[in-house]
Coordinates of C-alpha atoms in Angstrom, one line a residue:
M21 CA -42.8 33.1 -88.5
L22 CA -41.5 29.6 -87.9
Y23 CA -42.7 27.7 -91.0
Y24 CA -44.5 28.3 -94.4
H25 CA -46.8 25.9 -96.2
G26 CA -48.5 26.6 -99.5
A27 CA -48.9 29.8 -101.4
T28 CA -49.1 32.7 -98.9
S29 CA -48.4 35.5 -101.3
P30 CA -52.0 36.7 -101.5
F31 CA -52.0 37.3 -97.7
L32 CA -48.3 37.9 -96.8
D33 CA -45.7 40.0 -98.5
T34 CA -42.1 40.9 -97.7
P35 CA -41.8 44.5 -96.6
S36 CA -39.0 46.9 -97.6
G37 CA -36.0 47.1 -95.4
E38 CA -34.1 44.5 -93.4
P39 CA -35.5 41.0 -93.6
T40 CA -38.1 40.2 -90.9
R41 CA -40.1 37.2 -89.7
D42 CA -42.8 39.3 -88.0
V43 CA -46.1 38.1 -89.3
L44 CA -47.9 41.4 -88.7
A45 CA -45.2 43.3 -90.6
M46 CA -45.6 40.8 -93.5
A47 CA -49.5 40.8 -93.5
R48 CA -51.1 42.7 -96.5
D49 CA -53.5 45.6 -96.0
G50 CA -56.9 44.3 -95.1
V51 CA -55.5 41.3 -93.2
R52 CA -53.1 43.0 -90.8
A53 CA -55.7 44.7 -88.5
K54 CA -58.0 41.6 -88.3
L55 CA -55.0 39.3 -87.8
R56 CA -53.7 41.4 -84.9
I57 CA -57.2 41.2 -83.2
A58 CA -57.4 37.4 -83.8
L59 CA -53.9 36.8 -82.4
R60 CA -54.7 38.8 -79.2
E61 CA -58.1 37.1 -78.7
T62 CA -56.5 33.6 -79.2
S63 CA -53.7 34.5 -76.7
Q64 CA -56.3 35.6 -74.1
S65 CA -58.9 32.9 -74.6
G66 CA -56.8 30.0 -75.8
E67 CA -59.5 29.1 -78.3
E68 CA -59.6 29.1 -82.0
T69 CA -60.5 32.4 -83.8
E70 CA -61.4 33.0 -87.4
F71 CA -62.4 36.0 -89.5
T72 CA -63.2 36.8 -93.2
V73 CA -61.4 39.1 -95.5
R74 CA -61.8 40.2 -99.1
L75 CA -58.7 40.4 -101.2
M76 CA -57.8 40.8 -104.9
H77 CA -56.9 37.4 -106.3
D78 CA -56.5 36.6 -110.0
G79 CA -57.8 40.0 -111.1
E80 CA -61.0 39.8 -109.0
Q81 CA -61.9 40.3 -105.5
Q82 CA -62.5 37.2 -103.5
S83 CA -63.3 36.2 -99.9
F84 CA -61.0 34.3 -97.7
T85 CA -61.5 32.8 -94.2
V86 CA -58.4 33.3 -91.9
T87 CA -58.3 30.9 -88.9
V88 CA -55.9 31.3 -85.9
T89 CA -55.5 28.0 -83.9
P90 CA -53.5 27.6 -80.7
V91 CA -50.9 24.7 -80.8
K92 CA -49.1 23.2 -77.8
A93 CA -45.5 22.7 -78.7
S94 CA -44.6 21.7 -75.1
A95 CA -45.7 22.2 -71.5
D96 CA -44.1 25.7 -71.4
V97 CA -44.3 26.8 -75.1
A98 CA -47.5 27.6 -77.1
H99 CA -47.5 28.2 -80.9
R100 CA -50.3 29.5 -83.1
L101 CA -51.3 28.1 -86.5
I102 CA -52.6 30.7 -89.1
S103 CA -54.4 29.1 -92.1
F104 CA -56.0 30.9 -95.1
A105 CA -59.0 29.3 -96.9
M106 CA -60.9 30.7 -99.9
R107 CA -64.6 31.1 -99.5
H108 CA -66.7 29.8 -102.5
E109 CA -69.4 32.4 -103.2
A110 CA -71.5 32.9 -106.2
A111 CA -70.3 35.5 -108.6
I112 CA -72.0 38.8 -108.4
P113 CA -73.4 39.7 -111.8
A114 CA -73.2 43.1 -113.3
G115 CA -76.2 45.4 -113.1
P116 CA -78.5 46.3 -110.4
L117 CA -78.4 43.9 -107.3
S118 CA -81.3 42.1 -106.1
G119 CA -82.5 42.6 -102.6
K120 CA -80.9 39.4 -101.4
E121 CA -77.6 40.2 -102.9
A122 CA -77.8 43.7 -101.6
S123 CA -78.5 42.3 -98.2
Q124 CA -75.4 40.0 -98.4
N125 CA -73.3 42.9 -99.5
E126 CA -74.5 45.0 -96.7
Q127 CA -73.9 42.2 -94.3
M128 CA -70.3 41.9 -95.5
L129 CA -69.8 45.6 -95.2
E130 CA -71.2 45.5 -91.7
E131 CA -68.8 42.8 -90.8
E132 CA -65.9 44.7 -92.2
L133 CA -67.2 47.8 -90.4
R134 CA -67.4 45.8 -87.2
A135 CA -63.9 44.6 -87.8
T136 CA -62.7 48.0 -88.6
R137 CA -64.3 49.4 -85.4
A138 CA -62.9 46.6 -83.3
E139 CA -59.5 47.3 -84.8
L140 CA -60.1 51.0 -84.2
N141 CA -61.0 50.2 -80.6
S142 CA -58.1 48.0 -80.2
T143 CA -55.9 50.7 -81.8
T144 CA -57.5 53.3 -79.5
E145 CA -56.9 51.1 -76.5
Q146 CA -53.3 50.5 -77.6
M147 CA -52.9 54.2 -78.1
E148 CA -54.3 54.9 -74.6
S149 CA -52.0 52.2 -73.2
V150 CA -49.1 53.7 -75.2
N151 CA -50.0 57.2 -74.0
E152 CA -50.1 56.0 -70.4
E153 CA -46.8 54.2 -70.9
L154 CA -45.4 57.4 -72.6
I155 CA -46.6 59.5 -69.6
A156 CA -44.9 57.0 -67.3
Y157 CA -41.8 57.0 -69.5
N158 CA -42.0 60.8 -69.5
E159 CA -42.1 60.9 -65.7
E160 CA -39.3 58.3 -65.6
A161 CA -37.4 60.4 -68.1
T162 CA -37.9 63.5 -66.0
S163 CA -36.8 61.6 -62.9
M164 CA -33.9 60.1 -64.8
N165 CA -33.1 63.6 -66.1
E166 CA -33.0 64.9 -62.6
E167 CA -30.9 61.9 -61.6
L168 CA -28.7 62.5 -64.6
Q169 CA -28.3 66.1 -63.6
S170 CA -27.4 64.9 -60.0
T171 CA -25.1 62.3 -61.5
N172 CA -23.6 65.0 -63.8
E173 CA -22.9 67.1 -60.8
E174 CA -21.4 64.1 -59.0
L175 CA -19.4 63.3 -62.2
E176 CA -18.2 66.9 -62.2
T177 CA -17.1 66.4 -58.5
S178 CA -15.7 63.1 -59.4
K179 CA -13.9 64.6 -62.3
E180 CA -12.3 67.1 -60.0
E181 CA -11.4 64.3 -57.6
L182 CA -10.1 62.2 -60.5
Q183 CA -8.0 65.1 -61.6
S184 CA -6.7 65.4 -58.0
F185 CA -6.2 61.6 -57.9
N186 CA -4.6 61.8 -61.3
E187 CA -2.1 64.3 -60.0
E188 CA -1.5 62.1 -56.9
L189 CA -1.2 59.0 -59.1
H190 CA 1.3 60.9 -61.3
S191 CA 3.3 61.7 -58.1
V192 CA 2.9 58.1 -56.9
N193 CA 3.9 56.9 -60.3
N194 CA 7.1 59.0 -60.2
Q195 CA 7.8 57.6 -56.7
L196 CA 7.0 54.0 -58.0
Q197 CA 9.3 54.5 -60.9
H198 CA 12.0 55.7 -58.4
K199 CA 11.3 52.7 -56.2
V200 CA 11.4 50.4 -59.2
Q201 CA 14.7 51.8 -60.1
E202 CA 15.9 51.3 -56.6
L203 CA 14.5 47.8 -56.6
D204 CA 16.2 47.0 -59.9
E205 CA 19.4 48.3 -58.5
A206 CA 19.0 46.3 -55.2
T207 CA 18.1 43.2 -57.3
N208 CA 21.2 43.7 -59.4
N209 CA 23.3 44.2 -56.3
L210 CA 21.7 41.1 -54.7
E211 CA 22.2 39.0 -57.8
N212 CA 25.8 40.1 -58.1
L213 CA 26.4 39.5 -54.4
L214 CA 24.9 36.0 -54.6
S215 CA 26.8 35.3 -57.8
G216 CA 30.0 36.5 -56.3
T217 CA 29.8 34.3 -53.2
S218 CA 30.2 30.6 -52.9
I219 CA 27.3 30.3 -50.4
A220 CA 24.6 28.0 -51.8
T221 CA 21.2 29.3 -50.7
L222 CA 17.8 27.7 -50.9
F223 CA 14.4 29.4 -50.2
L224 CA 11.7 26.8 -49.4
D225 CA 8.0 27.5 -48.8
T226 CA 6.0 26.0 -45.9
D227 CA 5.5 22.8 -47.9
L228 CA 9.3 22.5 -48.2
S229 CA 9.1 23.1 -52.0
I230 CA 11.8 25.2 -53.7
K231 CA 10.9 28.9 -54.1
W232 CA 14.4 30.2 -55.2
F233 CA 18.0 29.2 -55.1
S234 CA 21.3 31.1 -55.6
P235 CA 23.7 30.4 -58.5
A236 CA 26.1 28.6 -56.2
S237 CA 23.3 26.0 -55.6
R238 CA 23.4 24.9 -59.2
T239 CA 26.8 23.2 -58.9
L240 CA 26.5 22.0 -55.3
L241 CA 22.9 20.7 -55.4
E242 CA 22.6 20.2 -59.2
L243 CA 19.5 22.3 -59.5
V244 CA 18.0 23.9 -62.7
S245 CA 15.5 26.7 -63.1
T246 CA 12.7 24.3 -63.8
D247 CA 13.1 22.8 -60.3
I248 CA 11.4 25.8 -58.7
G249 CA 8.1 24.6 -57.2
R250 CA 9.3 21.0 -56.7
P251 CA 9.5 19.5 -53.2
L252 CA 13.0 19.3 -51.9
G253 CA 12.4 15.7 -50.8
H254 CA 12.3 14.7 -54.5
F255 CA 16.0 15.4 -55.1
A256 CA 19.0 13.2 -54.5
L257 CA 21.4 15.9 -53.1
K258 CA 25.1 15.6 -53.4
I259 CA 25.3 16.6 -49.7
A260 CA 25.3 13.7 -47.1
D261 CA 22.7 15.3 -45.0
D262 CA 19.9 12.8 -43.9
A263 CA 18.6 15.2 -41.2
L264 CA 18.0 18.2 -43.6
L265 CA 14.2 17.7 -44.1
R266 CA 13.7 16.8 -40.4
D267 CA 15.6 19.9 -39.3
A268 CA 13.6 22.1 -41.8
K269 CA 10.3 20.8 -40.2
T270 CA 11.7 21.5 -36.8
V271 CA 12.6 25.1 -37.7
L272 CA 9.1 25.6 -39.0
D273 CA 7.6 24.3 -35.8
K274 CA 9.9 25.9 -33.3
L275 CA 11.1 29.0 -35.3
S276 CA 14.6 28.3 -34.2
T277 CA 17.9 28.0 -36.1
I278 CA 19.7 24.7 -36.6
E279 CA 23.3 24.3 -37.7
A280 CA 25.2 21.2 -38.7
E281 CA 28.4 20.3 -40.5
V282 CA 27.8 18.0 -43.5
P283 CA 30.2 16.6 -46.2
D284 CA 29.6 16.2 -49.9
E285 CA 30.6 13.3 -52.2
A286 CA 34.1 14.9 -52.7
D287 CA 34.8 15.0 -48.9
N288 CA 34.3 18.8 -48.8
W289 CA 32.7 20.1 -45.7
Y290 CA 29.9 22.7 -45.4
L291 CA 28.2 24.5 -42.5
R292 CA 24.5 23.9 -43.2
R293 CA 22.3 26.5 -41.5
V294 CA 18.5 26.3 -41.5
Q295 CA 16.5 29.3 -40.2
P296 CA 12.9 30.7 -40.7
Y297 CA 12.0 32.7 -43.7
R298 CA 10.5 35.9 -42.3
T299 CA 8.6 38.5 -44.4
R300 CA 8.8 42.2 -43.7
D301 CA 5.6 42.0 -41.8
N302 CA 7.2 39.3 -39.6
R303 CA 5.2 36.4 -41.1
I304 CA 6.8 33.0 -41.5
D305 CA 6.7 32.0 -45.1
G306 CA 9.1 29.0 -45.2
V307 CA 12.7 28.3 -44.4
V308 CA 16.1 29.5 -45.7
I309 CA 18.9 26.9 -46.1
T310 CA 22.5 28.0 -46.6
F311 CA 25.6 25.9 -47.3
T312 CA 28.9 27.6 -46.4
D313 CA 32.2 25.9 -47.5
I314 CA 34.2 25.3 -44.3
T315 CA 36.6 22.7 -45.8
P316 CA 39.8 24.6 -44.9
R317 CA 38.5 25.4 -41.5
K318 CA 37.3 21.9 -40.9
R319 CA 40.6 20.4 -41.9
A320 CA 42.5 22.9 -39.8
T321 CA 40.2 22.1 -36.9
D322 CA 40.7 18.4 -37.4
A323 CA 44.4 18.8 -37.6
L324 CA 44.2 21.0 -34.4
N325 CA 42.1 18.3 -32.7
E326 CA 44.5 15.6 -33.7
A327 CA 47.4 17.8 -32.4
R328 CA 45.4 18.3 -29.2
V329 CA 44.6 14.6 -28.8
Y330 CA 48.3 13.9 -29.5
A331 CA 49.4 16.5 -26.9
E332 CA 46.8 15.2 -24.4
A333 CA 48.0 11.7 -25.0
I334 CA 51.6 12.8 -24.4
V335 CA 50.5 14.7 -21.2
A336 CA 48.5 11.7 -20.1
T337 CA 51.5 9.3 -20.4
I338 CA 53.7 11.6 -18.4
R339 CA 54.0 10.2 -15.0
Q340 CA 54.6 13.5 -13.4
P341 CA 52.0 16.0 -12.2
L342 CA 51.5 18.8 -14.8
L343 CA 49.7 22.1 -14.6
V344 CA 48.8 24.6 -17.3
L345 CA 48.4 28.1 -15.9
T346 CA 47.1 31.3 -17.4
S347 CA 49.1 34.6 -17.3
D348 CA 47.1 35.4 -14.1
L349 CA 48.4 32.2 -12.6
L350 CA 44.9 30.5 -12.7
V351 CA 44.8 26.8 -13.4
A352 CA 43.6 26.2 -16.9
T353 CA 43.9 22.4 -16.8
A354 CA 45.9 19.6 -15.0
N355 CA 46.8 16.1 -15.9
A356 CA 45.5 12.9 -14.2
M357 CA 48.8 12.4 -12.4
F358 CA 48.4 15.7 -10.6
Y359 CA 44.9 14.8 -9.3
E360 CA 46.2 11.3 -8.3
T361 CA 49.3 12.6 -6.6
F362 CA 47.8 15.4 -4.6
A363 CA 44.4 13.6 -3.9
T364 CA 42.3 16.3 -5.5
N365 CA 39.8 16.6 -8.4
R366 CA 39.0 18.8 -11.4
N367 CA 36.4 21.0 -9.6
D368 CA 38.7 21.9 -6.8
T369 CA 41.6 22.7 -9.2
E370 CA 40.6 24.3 -12.5
G371 CA 39.9 28.0 -12.5
K372 CA 41.6 28.6 -9.2
R373 CA 44.9 30.4 -8.5
V374 CA 47.8 28.1 -8.1
Y375 CA 48.5 29.5 -4.6
D376 CA 45.0 28.6 -3.4
L377 CA 45.2 24.9 -4.3
G378 CA 45.0 22.4 -1.4
N379 CA 44.3 25.0 1.3
G380 CA 47.3 27.1 0.2
Q381 CA 49.9 24.4 0.2
W382 CA 51.4 25.9 -3.0
N383 CA 51.7 29.3 -1.5
I384 CA 55.5 28.9 -1.4
P385 CA 57.7 32.1 -1.4
D386 CA 60.2 30.6 -3.8
L387 CA 57.5 29.6 -6.2
R388 CA 55.8 33.0 -6.0
R389 CA 59.2 34.7 -6.8
L390 CA 59.9 32.6 -9.8
L391 CA 56.4 32.8 -11.3
E392 CA 55.9 36.5 -10.6
E393 CA 59.4 37.9 -11.0
I394 CA 61.7 35.6 -12.9
L395 CA 59.4 33.8 -15.4
P396 CA 58.0 37.1 -16.9
E397 CA 61.6 38.0 -17.8
K398 CA 62.7 34.5 -18.9
E399 CA 60.9 31.9 -20.9
E400 CA 61.6 29.0 -18.5
F401 CA 63.2 27.9 -15.3
N402 CA 64.3 24.4 -14.4
D403 CA 64.7 22.2 -11.3
L404 CA 63.4 24.6 -8.6
R405 CA 63.9 22.6 -5.5
V406 CA 61.0 23.0 -3.0
D407 CA 61.0 21.2 0.4
H408 CA 57.4 21.6 1.8
E409 CA 54.9 19.9 4.0
F410 CA 52.0 18.9 1.7
E411 CA 48.6 18.3 3.2
S412 CA 48.0 14.8 1.6
L413 CA 51.6 13.7 1.2
G414 CA 53.5 14.9 4.1
R415 CA 57.0 16.2 3.8
R416 CA 58.1 16.1 0.2
T417 CA 60.9 17.4 -2.0
M418 CA 59.7 18.7 -5.3
L419 CA 61.5 19.8 -8.4
L420 CA 59.5 22.4 -10.4
N421 CA 60.0 23.2 -14.1
A422 CA 58.1 26.0 -15.7
R423 CA 58.0 27.4 -19.3
R424 CA 56.0 30.2 -20.9
L425 CA 53.9 29.1 -23.9
I426 CA 53.6 32.2 -26.3
Q427 CA 50.6 31.7 -28.6
S428 CA 49.9 33.3 -31.9
G429 CA 47.4 36.1 -32.5
N430 CA 45.8 37.8 -29.5
R431 CA 45.4 34.6 -27.5
P432 CA 46.8 34.9 -24.0
E433 CA 50.0 33.1 -23.2
L434 CA 50.1 30.1 -20.9
I435 CA 52.5 28.7 -18.4
L436 CA 53.4 25.0 -18.3
L437 CA 54.4 23.9 -14.8
A438 CA 55.8 20.4 -14.4
I439 CA 56.2 19.0 -10.9
E440 CA 58.6 16.1 -10.2
D441 CA 58.5 14.4 -6.8
A442 CA 62.2 14.1 -6.0
T443 CA 61.6 12.8 -2.4
A444 CA 62.5 9.2 -3.3
Q445 CA 65.6 10.4 -5.2
T446 CA 66.6 12.7 -2.4
D447 CA 66.1 9.9 0.1
A448 CA 68.0 7.5 -2.2
D449 CA 70.9 10.0 -2.5
A450 CA 70.9 10.4 1.3
H451 CA 70.7 6.7 1.8
R452 CA 73.5 6.2 -0.8
D453 CA 75.7 8.6 1.1
L454 CA 74.8 6.8 4.3
L455 CA 75.5 3.4 2.7
I456 CA 78.8 4.6 1.4
G457 CA 79.8 5.8 4.8
E458 CA 78.4 2.7 6.5
L459 CA 80.0 0.5 3.8
S460 CA 83.3 2.1 4.7
H461 CA 82.6 1.5 8.3
R462 CA 81.4 -2.1 7.6
V463 CA 84.4 -2.9 5.5
K464 CA 86.7 -1.8 8.3
N465 CA 84.6 -3.8 10.9
T466 CA 84.4 -6.8 8.6
L467 CA 88.2 -6.7 8.1
A468 CA 88.6 -6.4 11.8
T469 CA 86.1 -9.3 12.3
V470 CA 87.9 -11.4 9.8
Q471 CA 91.2 -10.6 11.4
S472 CA 89.8 -11.5 14.8
L473 CA 88.3 -14.7 13.4
A474 CA 91.6 -15.7 11.9
S475 CA 93.7 -15.0 15.0
R476 CA 91.2 -16.7 17.4
T477 CA 90.8 -19.7 15.1
L478 CA 94.5 -20.0 14.8
R479 CA 94.9 -20.1 18.5
Q480 CA 92.2 -22.8 18.9
V481 CA 93.4 -25.4 16.4
D482 CA 96.6 -27.4 16.1
T483 CA 96.8 -28.0 12.4
M484 CA 96.4 -25.9 9.3
E485 CA 93.7 -28.2 8.0
G486 CA 91.6 -27.6 11.1
F487 CA 92.2 -23.9 10.8
K488 CA 91.1 -23.9 7.2
T489 CA 87.9 -25.8 7.9
A490 CA 86.9 -23.7 10.9
F491 CA 87.9 -20.4 9.3
E492 CA 86.2 -21.0 6.0
G493 CA 82.9 -22.0 7.8
R494 CA 82.9 -18.8 9.8
L495 CA 83.9 -16.7 6.9
H496 CA 81.1 -18.2 4.7
A497 CA 78.5 -17.5 7.5
L498 CA 79.7 -13.9 7.6
A499 CA 79.4 -13.8 3.8
R500 CA 75.9 -15.1 3.9
A501 CA 74.9 -12.4 6.4
H502 CA 76.4 -9.8 4.2
D503 CA 74.7 -11.1 1.1
L504 CA 71.3 -10.9 2.8
L505 CA 72.0 -7.3 4.0
V506 CA 73.1 -6.3 0.5
E507 CA 69.8 -7.8 -0.9
E508 CA 67.9 -5.7 1.6
N509 CA 69.9 -2.6 0.6
W510 CA 71.5 -2.5 4.1
K511 CA 68.2 -1.6 5.6
G512 CA 68.2 -4.6 7.8
A513 CA 67.0 -8.2 7.4
V514 CA 63.9 -10.2 8.5
L515 CA 64.9 -12.6 11.2
N516 CA 63.2 -15.6 9.5
R517 CA 65.2 -15.1 6.3
L518 CA 68.4 -14.6 8.2
A519 CA 67.9 -17.8 10.2
H520 CA 67.2 -19.8 7.0
R521 CA 70.3 -18.3 5.4
A522 CA 72.5 -19.2 8.4
L523 CA 71.2 -22.8 8.5
E524 CA 71.0 -23.2 4.7
P525 CA 73.9 -25.8 4.5
Y526 CA 72.1 -28.1 7.0
F527 CA 68.7 -27.8 5.2
E528 CA 70.3 -29.4 2.2
A529 CA 71.1 -32.5 4.2
D530 CA 67.8 -33.0 6.0
T531 CA 65.1 -30.3 6.2
D532 CA 62.6 -32.2 8.3
R533 CA 64.9 -32.2 11.4
I534 CA 65.1 -28.4 11.6
T535 CA 62.2 -26.2 12.7
I536 CA 62.3 -22.4 12.4
D537 CA 59.4 -20.4 13.8
G538 CA 58.7 -16.9 15.0
P539 CA 57.2 -13.5 14.2
A540 CA 58.6 -11.5 11.3
L541 CA 61.1 -9.1 12.9
R542 CA 63.3 -6.8 10.9
L543 CA 66.7 -6.6 12.4
A544 CA 69.2 -3.7 12.1
P545 CA 72.3 -4.6 9.9
Q546 CA 74.7 -5.0 12.9
T547 CA 72.2 -7.1 14.8
G548 CA 71.6 -9.4 11.8
T549 CA 75.4 -9.9 11.3
A550 CA 75.9 -10.8 14.9
L551 CA 73.0 -13.3 15.0
V552 CA 74.2 -15.0 11.8
M553 CA 77.6 -15.6 13.4
I554 CA 76.0 -16.9 16.6
F555 CA 73.6 -19.2 14.6
H556 CA 76.7 -20.5 12.6
E557 CA 78.7 -21.4 15.8
L558 CA 75.7 -23.1 17.4
A559 CA 74.9 -25.0 14.1
T560 CA 78.6 -26.0 13.7
N561 CA 78.7 -27.4 17.3
A562 CA 75.3 -29.2 16.7
A563 CA 76.6 -30.8 13.6
K564 CA 79.7 -32.0 15.4
Y565 CA 78.5 -33.0 18.8
G566 CA 74.7 -32.2 19.2
G567 CA 71.3 -32.6 17.6
L568 CA 72.5 -32.6 14.0
S569 CA 75.4 -35.1 14.6
T570 CA 73.1 -38.2 14.4
P571 CA 70.2 -39.0 12.1
E572 CA 67.9 -39.2 15.1
G573 CA 68.6 -35.7 16.3
S574 CA 66.7 -32.5 15.7
L575 CA 67.0 -28.7 16.1
A576 CA 64.3 -26.1 16.8
L577 CA 65.0 -22.4 16.5
R578 CA 62.2 -20.1 17.8
W579 CA 61.9 -16.5 18.9
R580 CA 59.3 -14.2 20.4
V581 CA 58.8 -10.7 21.7
G582 CA 58.3 -10.7 25.5
D583 CA 54.9 -9.9 27.1
G584 CA 54.1 -7.6 30.1
K585 CA 57.2 -6.3 31.7
E586 CA 59.4 -8.2 29.3
N587 CA 57.9 -6.6 26.2
E588 CA 61.1 -4.6 25.7
W589 CA 63.1 -7.8 24.9
V590 CA 63.4 -10.3 22.1
Y591 CA 63.9 -13.9 23.1
I592 CA 65.6 -16.5 20.9
D593 CA 65.4 -20.2 21.9
W594 CA 67.8 -22.8 20.4
T595 CA 66.8 -26.3 21.4
E596 CA 68.6 -29.5 20.3
K597 CA 67.4 -33.0 20.8
C598 CA 69.6 -36.1 20.7
K599 CA 69.9 -39.6 22.3
H600 CA 73.3 -39.0 23.8
K601 CA 74.1 -36.6 26.6
I602 CA 76.0 -33.4 25.7
E603 CA 78.9 -32.9 28.1
P604 CA 79.9 -29.4 28.9
P605 CA 83.4 -28.6 27.5
A606 CA 86.3 -28.7 29.9
R607 CA 87.4 -25.3 28.9
S608 CA 85.6 -22.4 27.1
G609 CA 86.3 -22.6 23.4
F610 CA 86.3 -19.9 20.7
G611 CA 82.7 -20.6 19.7
S612 CA 81.5 -20.0 23.3
R613 CA 83.5 -16.9 23.6
L614 CA 82.3 -15.6 20.2
I615 CA 78.7 -16.2 21.2
G616 CA 79.2 -14.5 24.6
S617 CA 81.0 -11.5 23.2
S618 CA 78.7 -11.0 20.3
V619 CA 75.6 -11.2 22.5
S620 CA 76.9 -8.8 25.1
H621 CA 78.7 -6.4 22.7
D622 CA 76.7 -6.4 19.5
L623 CA 73.3 -7.3 20.8
Q624 CA 73.5 -5.6 24.2
G625 CA 71.9 -8.7 25.7
S626 CA 72.7 -12.0 27.4
A627 CA 73.1 -15.7 26.5
Y628 CA 72.5 -18.8 28.6
L629 CA 73.9 -22.2 27.5
D630 CA 72.3 -25.3 29.2
Y631 CA 73.8 -28.8 28.5
R632 CA 70.8 -31.0 29.1
D633 CA 70.6 -34.8 28.9
T634 CA 68.4 -34.4 25.8
G635 CA 70.7 -31.9 24.1
L636 CA 72.0 -28.4 24.2
H637 CA 69.6 -25.5 25.0
C638 CA 70.6 -21.9 24.4
E639 CA 68.5 -18.9 25.3
I640 CA 69.5 -15.4 23.9
K641 CA 67.7 -12.1 24.6
F642 CA 68.4 -8.6 23.3
P643 CA 66.5 -5.3 23.4
V644 CA 63.6 -4.5 21.0
K645 CA 65.3 -1.2 20.2
L646 CA 67.8 -3.1 18.1
L647 CA 65.1 -3.9 15.5
A648 CA 65.2 -1.9 12.3
D649 CA 63.6 1.5 12.9
N650 CA 62.5 0.2 16.3
Q651 CA 59.4 -1.4 14.6
R652 CA 57.8 -4.8 15.3
F653 CA 56.4 -7.0 12.5
Q654 CA 53.6 -9.2 13.8
D655 CA 53.1 -11.2 10.6
R656 CA 54.2 -14.8 10.9
A657 CA 57.2 -15.8 8.8
D658 CA 56.3 -17.5 5.6
G659 CA 59.1 -20.1 5.8

């Protein structure tokens, strides 16, 4: 029932029990059966159906027409309209019925009978249909009963299995409880461990979002519990580590471990370590980042590095070769001066035994004895003198100083070996001794020469004024020669400088008139002194009588080393030019005798004086062996 209209109480009534809207349950007797048939016929044919019923209404029996009309509510839903209409029939009078009235009553009874039969047939058909359905339901119930019996058996089996499973679950539950207790204990231990350490630890997932962090991370990275799940890139960390995210992605890609030292805002240093987060089934599920405080170690390392740089700077500034040896006498390191002095390099030095360096040039018995026997008992030895022929240096005198460096802890001790090249000092000492001996000899010779000059000059002059002039000139020439030899450390003098020094007084008057030319020859000290005296006597005579006595005159002093068969001699040519003829002296004077004696005695050579019309010409020769160290210098004099 969807909707009521009008008075339906003569046809419909509310039955006892729960409220219902079923129209057949509400239909009164005499209407229900015919209404059921009409509803079925309308549903089957889709056409309107009507029937007539007689019901008591207002104390008398009346006829009603019931119409069932199909109504389309929508394309998919069909409704039915049930309407009740009273039939207006003449009242049936009391008494015997006429034939027509009896015929009408009979017709109505037949209609009711037909309806009753139709309803009975319908009911019979419904019963048969219900019986068939009951038979099918019975068969299904039987089948279901069998299935239920089978299911019951299976349930019995399952019950037994469940009981077994229950026992196993009980055992597993006990084990799980034990594991939970162990897990709780391990969790407590882990939390206490992480709380008791200052290592800040971060667990990130594969998207580099925070999964977990240790308590130490709260202070260092300023994290709170609500930050879990947030990407690490959203945080402004107190650690100055711009490469953190890049290294984390690299670790995820290459499954390697990356370490770096990073500072924080307070200048504390941390060892940042990034490694893969591996599960127990060896699956990569993110990265683990730890920050370990290494501030004391970093500062100690920096101090050590500064000390090392300071020590290396000191070693680098030492202008002596220096070796650092291990206790096995292997070279740990060497300074730049060692490589430079002995013409070697790092690859040929470090890691090798000191005795094997430079093709065994340090395999010296005295050095072996000191390094292997004396130094283990003493902490140092000083000034070990070693005279040895070194491969790249030749014969050298070395002073060796060694000291054991005892290090703290279990680090092996080292040996510091300093090498001082004392060759120059040794040669200087020897030369000093030689100079002292030669100086004594020279002083004696000089005093003898001065005495000879004085006595010979005194015999050649008539007045004290002439003696003073001649003697002072010769004494000054001798002094200039000695000054030049002192400047050269008594190792001889270059002939060019010696000639300029001897003629220096005459250069001051007129330089253009004097020419000095010849190769750079270094003379021995005795040879140089003799030549200075010879040049002085020749220049004195030239200033008095020869080429330097007039403004028009000139002087040329040249020398050479002989060629061919004469290559063992040095030739000196003194040539004067003047307008007047130089007359030979009537008798040999002191100057001529000094020149002759000096050339023959001191120079082991000869002198030839030629008094030409154009001026004096003197040629002197002496052996090449009188040059310093018997060496010839082929460079031209620089004037």
